[in-house]
PDB file of C-alpha atoms and ligand atoms in Angstrom:
ATOM      1  CA  UNK A 130      11.688   1.739  26.614  1.00  0.00           C
ATOM      2  CA  UNK A 131      10.359   3.624  23.848  1.00  0.00           C
ATOM      3  CA  UNK A 132       6.861   3.257  23.071  1.00  0.00           C
ATOM      4  CA  UNK A 133       7.675   1.565  19.811  1.00  0.00           C
ATOM      5  CA  UNK A 134       9.865  -1.331  21.344  1.00  0.00           C
ATOM      6  CA  UNK A 135       6.948  -3.250  22.540  1.00  0.00           C
ATOM      7  CA  UNK A 136       4.683  -2.380  19.644  1.00  0.00           C
ATOM      8  CA  UNK A 137       2.836  -4.856  17.149  1.00  0.00           C
ATOM      9  CA  UNK A 138       4.528  -3.843  13.619  1.00  0.00           C
ATOM     10  CA  UNK A 139       3.251  -5.925  10.893  1.00  0.00           C
ATOM     11  CA  UNK A 140       4.968  -4.897   6.996  1.00  0.00           C
ATOM     12  CA  UNK A 141       3.109  -6.222   4.529  1.00  0.00           C
ATOM     13  CA  UNK A 142       4.285  -5.739   0.586  1.00  0.00           C
ATOM     14  CA  UNK A 143       2.679  -7.080  -2.614  1.00  0.00           C
ATOM     15  CA  UNK A 144       2.051  -6.908  -6.100  1.00  0.00           C
ATOM     16  CA  UNK A 145      -1.271  -4.602  -7.317  1.00  0.00           C
ATOM     17  CA  UNK A 146      -4.527  -6.581  -6.146  1.00  0.00           C
ATOM     18  CA  UNK A 147      -3.093  -8.911  -3.987  1.00  0.00           C
ATOM     19  CA  UNK A 148      -5.435  -7.657  -1.174  1.00  0.00           C
ATOM     20  CA  UNK A 149      -2.976  -5.530   0.296  1.00  0.00           C
ATOM     21  CA  UNK A 150      -4.468  -2.851   1.437  1.00  0.00           C
ATOM     22  CA  UNK A 151      -7.976  -4.214   2.234  1.00  0.00           C
ATOM     23  CA  UNK A 152      -6.612  -7.498   4.158  1.00  0.00           C
ATOM     24  CA  UNK A 153      -4.060  -5.308   5.835  1.00  0.00           C
ATOM     25  CA  UNK A 154      -7.303  -2.649   7.110  1.00  0.00           C
ATOM     26  CA  UNK A 155      -9.234  -5.651   8.503  1.00  0.00           C
ATOM     27  CA  UNK A 156      -5.892  -7.248   9.780  1.00  0.00           C
ATOM     28  CA  UNK A 157      -5.765  -3.628  11.579  1.00  0.00           C
ATOM     29  CA  UNK A 158      -9.132  -3.148  13.029  1.00  0.00           C
ATOM     30  CA  UNK A 159      -9.621  -6.442  14.221  1.00  0.00           C
ATOM     31  CA  UNK A 160      -6.000  -5.838  16.293  1.00  0.00           C
ATOM     32  CA  UNK A 161      -7.199  -2.234  17.175  1.00  0.00           C
ATOM     33  CA  UNK A 162      -4.028  -0.874  16.085  1.00  0.00           C
ATOM     34  CA  UNK A 163      -3.638   1.828  13.608  1.00  0.00           C
ATOM     35  CA  UNK A 164      -2.896   1.620   9.652  1.00  0.00           C
ATOM     36  CA  UNK A 165      -0.471   2.924   7.008  1.00  0.00           C
ATOM     37  CA  UNK A 166      -1.163   2.699   3.381  1.00  0.00           C
ATOM     38  CA  UNK A 167       2.244   4.149   1.781  1.00  0.00           C
ATOM     39  CA  UNK A 168       0.408   3.862  -1.645  1.00  0.00           C
ATOM     40  CA  UNK A 169      -2.129   6.499  -0.632  1.00  0.00           C
ATOM     41  CA  UNK A 170       1.495   8.256   0.339  1.00  0.00           C
ATOM     42  CA  UNK A 171       3.049   7.926  -3.691  1.00  0.00           C
ATOM     43  CA  UNK A 172      -0.887   8.505  -5.141  1.00  0.00           C
ATOM     44  CA  UNK A 173      -0.898  11.634  -3.124  1.00  0.00           C
ATOM     45  CA  UNK A 174       1.903  13.300  -4.376  1.00  0.00           C
ATOM     46  CA  UNK A 175       1.064  12.534  -7.855  1.00  0.00           C
ATOM     47  CA  UNK A 176      -1.739  14.314  -7.516  1.00  0.00           C
ATOM     48  CA  UNK A 177      -0.519  17.234  -5.658  1.00  0.00           C
ATOM     49  CA  UNK A 178       2.348  17.448  -8.720  1.00  0.00           C
ATOM     50  CA  UNK A 179      -0.434  17.093 -11.479  1.00  0.00           C
ATOM     51  CA  UNK A 180      -2.320  19.905  -9.615  1.00  0.00           C
ATOM     52  CA  UNK A 181       0.944  22.496  -9.823  1.00  0.00           C
ATOM     53  CA  UNK A 182       0.973  21.873 -12.987  1.00  0.00           C
ATOM     54  CA  UNK A 183       4.200  19.608 -12.709  1.00  0.00           C
ATOM     55  CA  UNK A 184       5.477  17.464 -15.266  1.00  0.00           C
ATOM     56  CA  UNK A 185       5.979  14.266 -13.984  1.00  0.00           C
ATOM     57  CA  UNK A 186       9.183  13.343 -15.617  1.00  0.00           C
ATOM     58  CA  UNK A 187      11.101  16.645 -14.041  1.00  0.00           C
ATOM     59  CA  UNK A 188      12.753  14.431 -11.914  1.00  0.00           C
ATOM     60  CA  UNK A 189      14.294  17.159  -9.555  1.00  0.00           C
ATOM     61  CA  UNK A 190      10.591  18.930  -9.914  1.00  0.00           C
ATOM     62  CA  UNK A 191       8.883  16.157  -8.422  1.00  0.00           C
ATOM     63  CA  UNK A 192      11.288  15.443  -4.918  1.00  0.00           C
ATOM     64  CA  UNK A 193      10.864  18.952  -4.847  1.00  0.00           C
ATOM     65  CA  UNK A 194       7.031  18.711  -4.232  1.00  0.00           C
ATOM     66  CA  UNK A 195       7.946  15.537  -1.662  1.00  0.00           C
ATOM     67  CA  UNK A 196      10.192  17.403   0.555  1.00  0.00           C
ATOM     68  CA  UNK A 197       7.142  19.779   0.922  1.00  0.00           C
ATOM     69  CA  UNK A 198       4.045  17.917   0.548  1.00  0.00           C
ATOM     70  CA  UNK A 199       1.672  18.691   2.681  1.00  0.00           C
ATOM     71  CA  UNK A 200       0.103  15.677   2.922  1.00  0.00           C
ATOM     72  CA  UNK A 201      -2.398  14.875   6.113  1.00  0.00           C
ATOM     73  CA  UNK A 202      -3.699  10.861   6.047  1.00  0.00           C
ATOM     74  CA  UNK A 203      -5.978   8.949   9.125  1.00  0.00           C
ATOM     75  CA  UNK A 204      -4.354   6.029  10.261  1.00  0.00           C
ATOM     76  CA  UNK A 205      -8.212   4.603  11.550  1.00  0.00           C
ATOM     77  CA  UNK A 206      -8.453   1.471   9.389  1.00  0.00           C
ATOM     78  CA  UNK A 207     -12.071   1.955   9.699  1.00  0.00           C
ATOM     79  CA  UNK A 208     -11.586   5.359   8.248  1.00  0.00           C
ATOM     80  CA  UNK A 209      -9.471   6.429   5.777  1.00  0.00           C
ATOM     81  CA  UNK A 210      -8.703   9.866   4.497  1.00  0.00           C
ATOM     82  CA  UNK A 211      -6.111  11.371   2.838  1.00  0.00           C
ATOM     83  CA  UNK A 212      -6.007  15.386   2.004  1.00  0.00           C
ATOM     84  CA  UNK A 213      -3.480  17.096   0.672  1.00  0.00           C
ATOM     85  CA  UNK A 214      -3.041  21.523   0.937  1.00  0.00           C
ATOM     86  CA  UNK A 215      -5.844  21.144   2.830  1.00  0.00           C
ATOM     87  CA  UNK A 216      -8.362  19.366  -0.241  1.00  0.00           C
ATOM     88  CA  UNK A 217      -9.699  16.182   0.219  1.00  0.00           C
ATOM     89  CA  UNK A 218      -8.343  13.653  -2.306  1.00  0.00           C
ATOM     90  CA  UNK A 219      -9.016  10.749  -0.514  1.00  0.00           C
ATOM     91  CA  UNK A 220     -11.688   9.430  -3.864  1.00  0.00           C
ATOM     92  CA  UNK A 221      -9.689  10.847  -6.337  1.00  0.00           C
ATOM     93  CA  UNK A 222      -6.152   9.102  -5.532  1.00  0.00           C
ATOM     94  CA  UNK A 223      -8.035   6.206  -6.516  1.00  0.00           C
ATOM     95  CA  UNK A 224      -8.991   7.165 -10.218  1.00  0.00           C
ATOM     96  CA  UNK A 225      -7.395   5.634 -13.386  1.00  0.00           C
ATOM     97  CA  UNK A 226      -6.084   9.392 -14.198  1.00  0.00           C
ATOM     98  CA  UNK A 227      -3.773   8.818 -11.004  1.00  0.00           C
ATOM     99  CA  UNK A 228      -3.131   5.028 -11.136  1.00  0.00           C
ATOM    100  CA  UNK A 229      -1.940   5.223 -14.951  1.00  0.00           C
ATOM    101  CA  UNK A 230       0.070   8.651 -13.171  1.00  0.00           C
ATOM    102  CA  UNK A 231       1.836   7.390 -10.468  1.00  0.00           C
ATOM    103  CA  UNK A 232       4.435   4.826 -11.514  1.00  0.00           C
ATOM    104  CA  UNK A 233       5.933   7.855 -12.807  1.00  0.00           C
ATOM    105  CA  UNK A 234       6.384   9.622  -9.193  1.00  0.00           C
ATOM    106  CA  UNK A 235       6.993   5.806  -7.510  1.00  0.00           C
ATOM    107  CA  UNK A 236      10.388   5.086 -10.210  1.00  0.00           C
ATOM    108  CA  UNK A 237      11.952   8.429  -9.542  1.00  0.00           C
ATOM    109  CA  UNK A 238      14.585   7.432  -6.998  1.00  0.00           C
ATOM    110  CA  UNK A 239      15.146  10.812  -5.559  1.00  0.00           C
ATOM    111  CA  UNK A 240      11.432  10.310  -4.232  1.00  0.00           C
ATOM    112  CA  UNK A 241      11.539   7.356  -2.853  1.00  0.00           C
ATOM    113  CA  UNK A 242      13.970   8.239   0.163  1.00  0.00           C
ATOM    114  CA  UNK A 243      11.873  11.211   0.954  1.00  0.00           C
ATOM    115  CA  UNK A 244       8.679   9.268   1.004  1.00  0.00           C
ATOM    116  CA  UNK A 245      10.429   6.192   3.133  1.00  0.00           C
ATOM    117  CA  UNK A 246      12.047   7.774   5.566  1.00  0.00           C
ATOM    118  CA  UNK A 247       8.275  10.051   6.531  1.00  0.00           C
ATOM    119  CA  UNK A 248       6.926   6.193   6.521  1.00  0.00           C
ATOM    120  CA  UNK A 249       9.341   5.214   9.167  1.00  0.00           C
ATOM    121  CA  UNK A 250       8.673   8.628  11.170  1.00  0.00           C
ATOM    122  CA  UNK A 251       4.792   7.934  10.384  1.00  0.00           C
ATOM    123  CA  UNK A 252       4.573   4.476  11.771  1.00  0.00           C
ATOM    124  CA  UNK A 253       6.851   4.821  14.835  1.00  0.00           C
ATOM    125  CA  UNK A 254       4.368   7.649  15.235  1.00  0.00           C
ATOM    126  CA  UNK A 255       0.970   5.720  14.837  1.00  0.00           C
ATOM    127  CA  UNK A 256       2.189   2.776  16.912  1.00  0.00           C
ATOM    128  CA  UNK A 257       3.387   5.007  19.865  1.00  0.00           C
ATOM    129  CA  UNK A 258      -0.610   6.340  19.279  1.00  0.00           C
ATOM    130  CA  UNK A 259      -2.321   3.099  18.684  1.00  0.00           C
ATOM    131  CA  UNK A 260      -0.002   0.548  20.388  1.00  0.00           C
ATOM    132  CA  UNK A 261       1.045  -1.159  16.644  1.00  0.00           C
ATOM    133  CA  UNK A 262       0.249  -0.626  12.922  1.00  0.00           C
ATOM    134  CA  UNK A 263       0.006  -2.477  10.053  1.00  0.00           C
ATOM    135  CA  UNK A 264       1.641  -0.665   7.286  1.00  0.00           C
ATOM    136  CA  UNK A 265       1.388  -2.131   3.489  1.00  0.00           C
ATOM    137  CA  UNK A 266       2.864  -1.025   0.472  1.00  0.00           C
ATOM    138  CA  UNK A 267       5.828  -2.513  -2.437  1.00  0.00           C
ATOM    139  CA  UNK A 268       9.231  -1.877  -0.206  1.00  0.00           C
ATOM    140  CA  UNK A 269       8.236  -2.529   3.529  1.00  0.00           C
ATOM    141  CA  UNK A 270       9.408  -5.293   4.576  1.00  0.00           C
ATOM    142  CA  UNK A 271      12.594  -4.372   3.098  1.00  0.00           C
ATOM    143  CA  UNK A 272      13.418  -1.097   2.803  1.00  0.00           C
ATOM    144  CA  UNK A 273      11.125   1.365   5.405  1.00  0.00           C
ATOM    145  CA  UNK A 274      10.767  -1.589   7.937  1.00  0.00           C
ATOM    146  CA  UNK A 275      13.080  -4.772   7.474  1.00  0.00           C
ATOM    147  CA  UNK A 276      13.378  -5.260  11.070  1.00  0.00           C
ATOM    148  CA  UNK A 277       9.352  -5.160  12.027  1.00  0.00           C
ATOM    149  CA  UNK A 278       8.981  -8.402  13.863  1.00  0.00           C
ATOM    150  CA  UNK A 279       6.100  -9.531  11.313  1.00  0.00           C
ATOM    151  CA  UNK A 280       6.787  -9.121   7.470  1.00  0.00           C
ATOM    152  CA  UNK A 281       4.618 -11.110   5.006  1.00  0.00           C
ATOM    153  CA  UNK A 282       4.523 -10.561   1.562  1.00  0.00           C
ATOM    154  CA  UNK A 283       1.223 -10.927   0.063  1.00  0.00           C
ATOM    155  CA  UNK A 284       0.316 -12.443  -3.227  1.00  0.00           C
ATOM    156  CA  UNK A 285      -2.357 -13.788  -5.395  1.00  0.00           C
ATOM    157  CA  UNK A 286      -2.036 -14.949  -9.097  1.00  0.00           C
ATOM    158  CA  UNK A 287      -1.671 -12.762 -11.872  1.00  0.00           C
ATOM    159  CA  UNK A 288      -5.407 -14.472 -13.068  1.00  0.00           C
ATOM    160  CA  UNK A 289      -6.541 -13.779  -9.861  1.00  0.00           C
ATOM    161  CA  UNK A 290      -5.315  -9.883  -8.838  1.00  0.00           C
ATOM    162  CA  UNK A 291      -6.693  -9.222 -12.632  1.00  0.00           C
ATOM    163  CA  UNK A 292     -10.293 -10.227 -11.316  1.00  0.00           C
ATOM    164  CA  UNK A 293     -10.229  -8.793  -8.068  1.00  0.00           C
ATOM    165  CA  UNK A 294      -9.431  -5.602  -9.475  1.00  0.00           C
ATOM    166  CA  UNK A 295     -12.068  -5.989 -12.727  1.00  0.00           C
ATOM    167  CA  UNK A 296     -14.873  -6.724 -10.587  1.00  0.00           C
ATOM    168  CA  UNK A 297     -13.638  -3.820  -8.163  1.00  0.00           C
ATOM    169  CA  UNK A 298     -13.413  -1.219 -10.692  1.00  0.00           C
ATOM    170  CA  UNK A 299     -15.564  -2.264 -13.785  1.00  0.00           C
ATOM    171  CA  UNK A 300     -18.112  -4.440 -11.151  1.00  0.00           C
ATOM    172  CA  UNK A 301     -17.729  -7.513 -13.610  1.00  0.00           C
ATOM    173  CA  UNK A 302     -14.516  -9.343 -14.453  1.00  0.00           C
ATOM    174  CA  UNK A 303     -15.729 -10.479 -18.072  1.00  0.00           C
ATOM    175  CA  UNK A 304     -13.227 -10.224 -21.050  1.00  0.00           C
ATOM    176  CA  UNK A 305     -13.537  -6.872 -21.898  1.00  0.00           C
ATOM    177  CA  UNK A 306     -13.094  -5.561 -18.128  1.00  0.00           C
ATOM    178  CA  UNK A 307      -9.917  -7.326 -17.201  1.00  0.00           C
ATOM    179  CA  UNK A 308      -8.806  -6.258 -20.956  1.00  0.00           C
ATOM    180  CA  UNK A 309      -8.812  -2.525 -19.458  1.00  0.00           C
ATOM    181  CA  UNK A 310      -7.947  -3.974 -16.239  1.00  0.00           C
ATOM    182  CA  UNK A 311      -4.389  -5.200 -17.407  1.00  0.00           C
ATOM    183  CA  UNK A 312      -2.341  -1.278 -17.303  1.00  0.00           C
ATOM    184  CA  UNK A 313      -3.649  -0.598 -13.535  1.00  0.00           C
ATOM    185  CA  UNK A 314      -2.373  -4.446 -12.387  1.00  0.00           C
ATOM    186  CA  UNK A 315       0.949  -5.941 -14.594  1.00  0.00           C
ATOM    187  CA  UNK A 316       1.660  -2.452 -16.909  1.00  0.00           C
ATOM    188  CA  UNK A 317       2.270  -0.727 -13.151  1.00  0.00           C
ATOM    189  CA  UNK A 318       3.852  -3.924 -11.438  1.00  0.00           C
ATOM    190  CA  UNK A 319       6.237  -4.009 -14.222  1.00  0.00           C
ATOM    191  CA  UNK A 320       7.128  -0.292 -13.987  1.00  0.00           C
ATOM    192  CA  UNK A 321       7.090  -0.368 -10.482  1.00  0.00           C
ATOM    193  CA  UNK A 322       9.806  -3.602 -10.202  1.00  0.00           C
ATOM    194  CA  UNK A 323      12.371  -1.518 -11.250  1.00  0.00           C
ATOM    195  CA  UNK A 324      12.835  -0.075  -7.992  1.00  0.00           C
ATOM    196  CA  UNK A 325      10.982  -2.809  -5.406  1.00  0.00           C
ATOM    197  CA  UNK A 326      11.659  -6.176  -5.238  1.00  0.00           C
ATOM    198  CA  UNK A 327       7.558  -7.398  -4.229  1.00  0.00           C
ATOM    199  CA  UNK A 328       7.286 -10.729  -6.023  1.00  0.00           C
ATOM    200  CA  UNK A 329       9.821 -12.669  -4.267  1.00  0.00           C
ATOM    201  CA  UNK A 330       9.965 -13.159  -0.389  1.00  0.00           C
ATOM    202  CA  UNK A 331      13.125 -11.263   1.139  1.00  0.00           C
ATOM    203  CA  UNK A 332      14.781 -13.746   3.657  1.00  0.00           C
ATOM    204  CA  UNK A 333      12.629 -14.129   7.693  1.00  0.00           C
ATOM    205  CA  UNK A 334       9.780 -12.592   5.169  1.00  0.00           C
ATOM    206  CA  UNK A 335       6.583 -15.229   5.247  1.00  0.00           C
ATOM    207  CA  UNK A 336       4.337 -15.291   2.033  1.00  0.00           C
ATOM    208  CA  UNK A 337       0.806 -15.942   2.155  1.00  0.00           C
ATOM    209  CA  UNK A 338      -0.654 -16.911  -1.350  1.00  0.00           C
ATOM    210  CA  UNK A 339      -4.133 -15.784  -0.779  1.00  0.00           C
ATOM    211  CA  UNK A 340      -5.053 -16.628  -5.190  1.00  0.00           C
ATOM    212  CA  UNK A 341      -7.381 -19.754  -3.904  1.00  0.00           C
ATOM    213  CA  UNK A 342      -8.739 -17.951  -0.683  1.00  0.00           C
ATOM    214  CA  UNK A 343     -11.614 -15.603  -0.002  1.00  0.00           C
ATOM    215  CA  UNK A 344     -11.008 -12.129   1.537  1.00  0.00           C
ATOM    216  CA  UNK A 345     -12.172 -13.584   5.181  1.00  0.00           C
ATOM    217  CA  UNK A 346      -9.551 -16.463   4.917  1.00  0.00           C
ATOM    218  CA  UNK A 347      -6.957 -14.058   3.418  1.00  0.00           C
ATOM    219  CA  UNK A 348      -7.564 -11.632   6.847  1.00  0.00           C
ATOM    220  CA  UNK A 349      -7.298 -15.520   9.156  1.00  0.00           C
ATOM    221  CA  UNK A 350      -4.416 -16.220   7.298  1.00  0.00           C
ATOM    222  CA  UNK A 351      -2.626 -13.196   8.098  1.00  0.00           C
ATOM    223  CA  UNK A 352      -3.721 -13.047  11.192  1.00  0.00           C
ATOM    224  CA  UNK A 353      -1.916 -16.849  12.292  1.00  0.00           C
ATOM    225  CA  UNK A 354       1.326 -15.179  10.676  1.00  0.00           C
ATOM    226  CA  UNK A 355       0.380 -12.244  13.525  1.00  0.00           C
ATOM    227  CA  UNK A 356       0.005 -15.034  15.758  1.00  0.00           C
ATOM    228  CA  UNK A 357       2.560 -17.336  15.397  1.00  0.00           C
ATOM    229  CA  UNK A 358       4.980 -14.648  14.938  1.00  0.00           C
ATOM    230  CA  UNK A 359       4.561 -12.960  17.915  1.00  0.00           C
ATOM    231  CA  UNK A 360       2.864 -15.809  20.341  1.00  0.00           C
ATOM    232  CA  UNK A 361       0.184 -13.570  22.161  1.00  0.00           C
ATOM    233  CA  UNK A 362      -1.372 -11.382  19.391  1.00  0.00           C
ATOM    234  CA  UNK A 363      -5.416 -12.556  19.907  1.00  0.00           C
ATOM    235  CA  UNK A 364      -7.588 -10.049  17.348  1.00  0.00           C
ATOM    236  CA  UNK A 365      -8.810  -7.346  19.882  1.00  0.00           C
ATOM    237  CA  UNK A 366     -12.661  -8.732  20.941  1.00  0.00           C
ATOM    238  CA  UNK A 367     -13.946  -5.091  20.838  1.00  0.00           C
TER     239      UNK A 367
HETATM  240  N1  ATP B 290      -8.792 -12.640  -1.068  1.00  0.00           N
HETATM  241  C1  ATP B 290      -9.773 -12.459  -1.261  1.00  0.00           C
HETATM  242  N2  ATP B 290     -10.441 -12.495  -2.336  1.00  0.00           N
HETATM  243  C2  ATP B 290     -10.776 -11.885  -3.119  1.00  0.00           C
HETATM  244  N3  ATP B 290     -10.875 -10.870  -3.429  1.00  0.00           N
HETATM  245  C3  ATP B 290     -10.154 -10.020  -2.431  1.00  0.00           C
HETATM  246  C4  ATP B 290      -9.118 -11.045  -1.440  1.00  0.00           C
HETATM  247  N4  ATP B 290      -8.669  -9.777  -0.483  1.00  0.00           N
HETATM  248  C5  ATP B 290      -9.080  -8.431  -1.535  1.00  0.00           C
HETATM  249  N5  ATP B 290      -9.788  -8.701  -2.472  1.00  0.00           N
HETATM  250  C6  ATP B 290     -10.702  -7.676  -3.038  1.00  0.00           C
HETATM  251  O1  ATP B 290      -9.581  -7.294  -4.748  1.00  0.00           O
HETATM  252  C7  ATP B 290      -9.523  -6.005  -4.738  1.00  0.00           C
HETATM  253  C8  ATP B 290      -7.956  -5.633  -4.500  1.00  0.00           C
HETATM  254  O2  ATP B 290      -7.894  -5.328  -2.874  1.00  0.00           O
HETATM  255  P1  ATP B 290      -7.043  -4.044  -2.492  1.00  0.00           P
HETATM  256  O3  ATP B 290      -6.980  -2.770  -2.991  1.00  0.00           O
HETATM  257  O4  ATP B 290      -6.676  -4.446  -1.128  1.00  0.00           O
HETATM  258  O5  ATP B 290      -5.230  -4.516  -3.302  1.00  0.00           O
HETATM  259  P2  ATP B 290      -3.925  -3.907  -2.997  1.00  0.00           P
HETATM  260  O6  ATP B 290      -3.205  -5.316  -3.349  1.00  0.00           O
HETATM  261  O7  ATP B 290      -3.920  -3.525  -1.909  1.00  0.00           O
HETATM  262  O8  ATP B 290      -4.123  -3.315  -4.175  1.00  0.00           O
HETATM  263  P3  ATP B 290      -3.196  -2.194  -5.086  1.00  0.00           P
HETATM  264  O9  ATP B 290      -1.527  -1.730  -4.561  1.00  0.00           O
HETATM  265  O10 ATP B 290      -3.117  -1.990  -6.771  1.00  0.00           O
HETATM  266  O11 ATP B 290      -3.482  -0.937  -4.569  1.00  0.00           O
HETATM  267  C9  ATP B 290     -10.769  -4.956  -3.743  1.00  0.00           C
HETATM  268  O12 ATP B 290     -11.551  -5.264  -4.047  1.00  0.00           O
HETATM  269  C10 ATP B 290     -10.439  -6.251  -2.541  1.00  0.00           C
HETATM  270  O13 ATP B 290     -11.700  -6.345  -1.815  1.00  0.00           O
HETATM  271  N1  LIG B 291       5.619   1.246  -0.279  1.00  0.00           N
HETATM  272  C1  LIG B 291       5.705   1.550  -1.703  1.00  0.00           C
HETATM  273  C2  LIG B 291       4.144   2.102  -1.927  1.00  0.00           C
HETATM  274  C3  LIG B 291       3.533   2.009  -3.359  1.00  0.00           C
HETATM  275  N2  LIG B 291       4.369   2.191  -4.462  1.00  0.00           N
HETATM  276  C4  LIG B 291       3.666   2.667  -5.357  1.00  0.00           C
HETATM  277  C5  LIG B 291       3.321   1.267  -6.518  1.00  0.00           C
HETATM  278  C6  LIG B 291       2.281   2.423  -7.019  1.00  0.00           C
HETATM  279  O1  LIG B 291       2.085   2.221  -8.588  1.00  0.00           O
HETATM  280  C7  LIG B 291       1.799   3.621  -6.558  1.00  0.00           C
HETATM  281  C8  LIG B 291       0.260   2.954  -5.421  1.00  0.00           C
HETATM  282  O2  LIG B 291       0.103   2.107  -4.860  1.00  0.00           O
HETATM  283  P1  LIG B 291      -1.139   1.488  -4.086  1.00  0.00           P
HETATM  284  O3  LIG B 291      -2.025   2.299  -3.976  1.00  0.00           O
HETATM  285  O4  LIG B 291      -2.186   1.079  -5.752  1.00  0.00           O
HETATM  286  O5  LIG B 291      -1.017   0.331  -3.376  1.00  0.00           O
HETATM  287  O6  LIG B 291       3.174   3.192  -5.556  1.00  0.00           O
HETATM  288  C9  LIG B 291       5.772   1.986  -3.863  1.00  0.00           C
HETATM  289  O7  LIG B 291       6.525   1.985  -5.027  1.00  0.00           O
HETATM  290  N3  LIG B 291       5.934   1.577  -3.061  1.00  0.00           N
END
């Protein structure tokens, strides 16, 4: 039996600001398994292309960059680091400069199969190493790991998502801050929707709506789905 056959594979998708990354990291930490942030891979490729002077609208050049992306990504949910070509880009890939450009790379249909295969390979390696993996993104439940035993669509209302992202980026969720956040959340979702379906759960995918849940309640809700689908996934007591 391959190590993955008995591993705890959890796939989570959802729109921007729904809480995928933060909730997935907490779930992985509680279950004692590794974590894969697939959005970070698209962000890292965007950073690399810009660093190399590649025009993001030159689709063939971006595909070529995806093929040779020198990416290193940690899998510890409590210590996320991303490096490209030896440069630590952990913080830089979260800047507005990257957030506002990343959809150009993520909607490049030549890039997607390359990163999707890399994500499958990473998931297998992480599961073999840690006994499981929580992988999150936009197409994990549908394309990257449609056979995962646990597949969840994490959603939240547009208002909740704007409020959360605004509080995170601007430290406030007043009207002005929310207006400044719309591009990063709503426009990006609209662009990304052209290539992935992450607003409606595919067959067999469980929806967890966090609009009225706080962070801890969202983590509990996801853990409850994991437990109900696997029967034995109690949080690691360590
Ligand atoms: N249920 C919740 N209640 C309140 N805040 C939350 C909740 N879930 C997540 N957050 C906060 O909302 C912000 C956005 O969450 P997160 O970055 O995890 O979203 P995401 O879905 O991964 O977004 P993106 O796809 O744009 O990276 C974070 O500051 C996070 O702490
Ligand atoms: N599986 C994935 C993961 C991410 N993307 C796109 C969507 C975003 O524009 C970008 C960055 O993702 P984030 O860090 O905000 O979750 O990558 C995708 O198309 N498929």
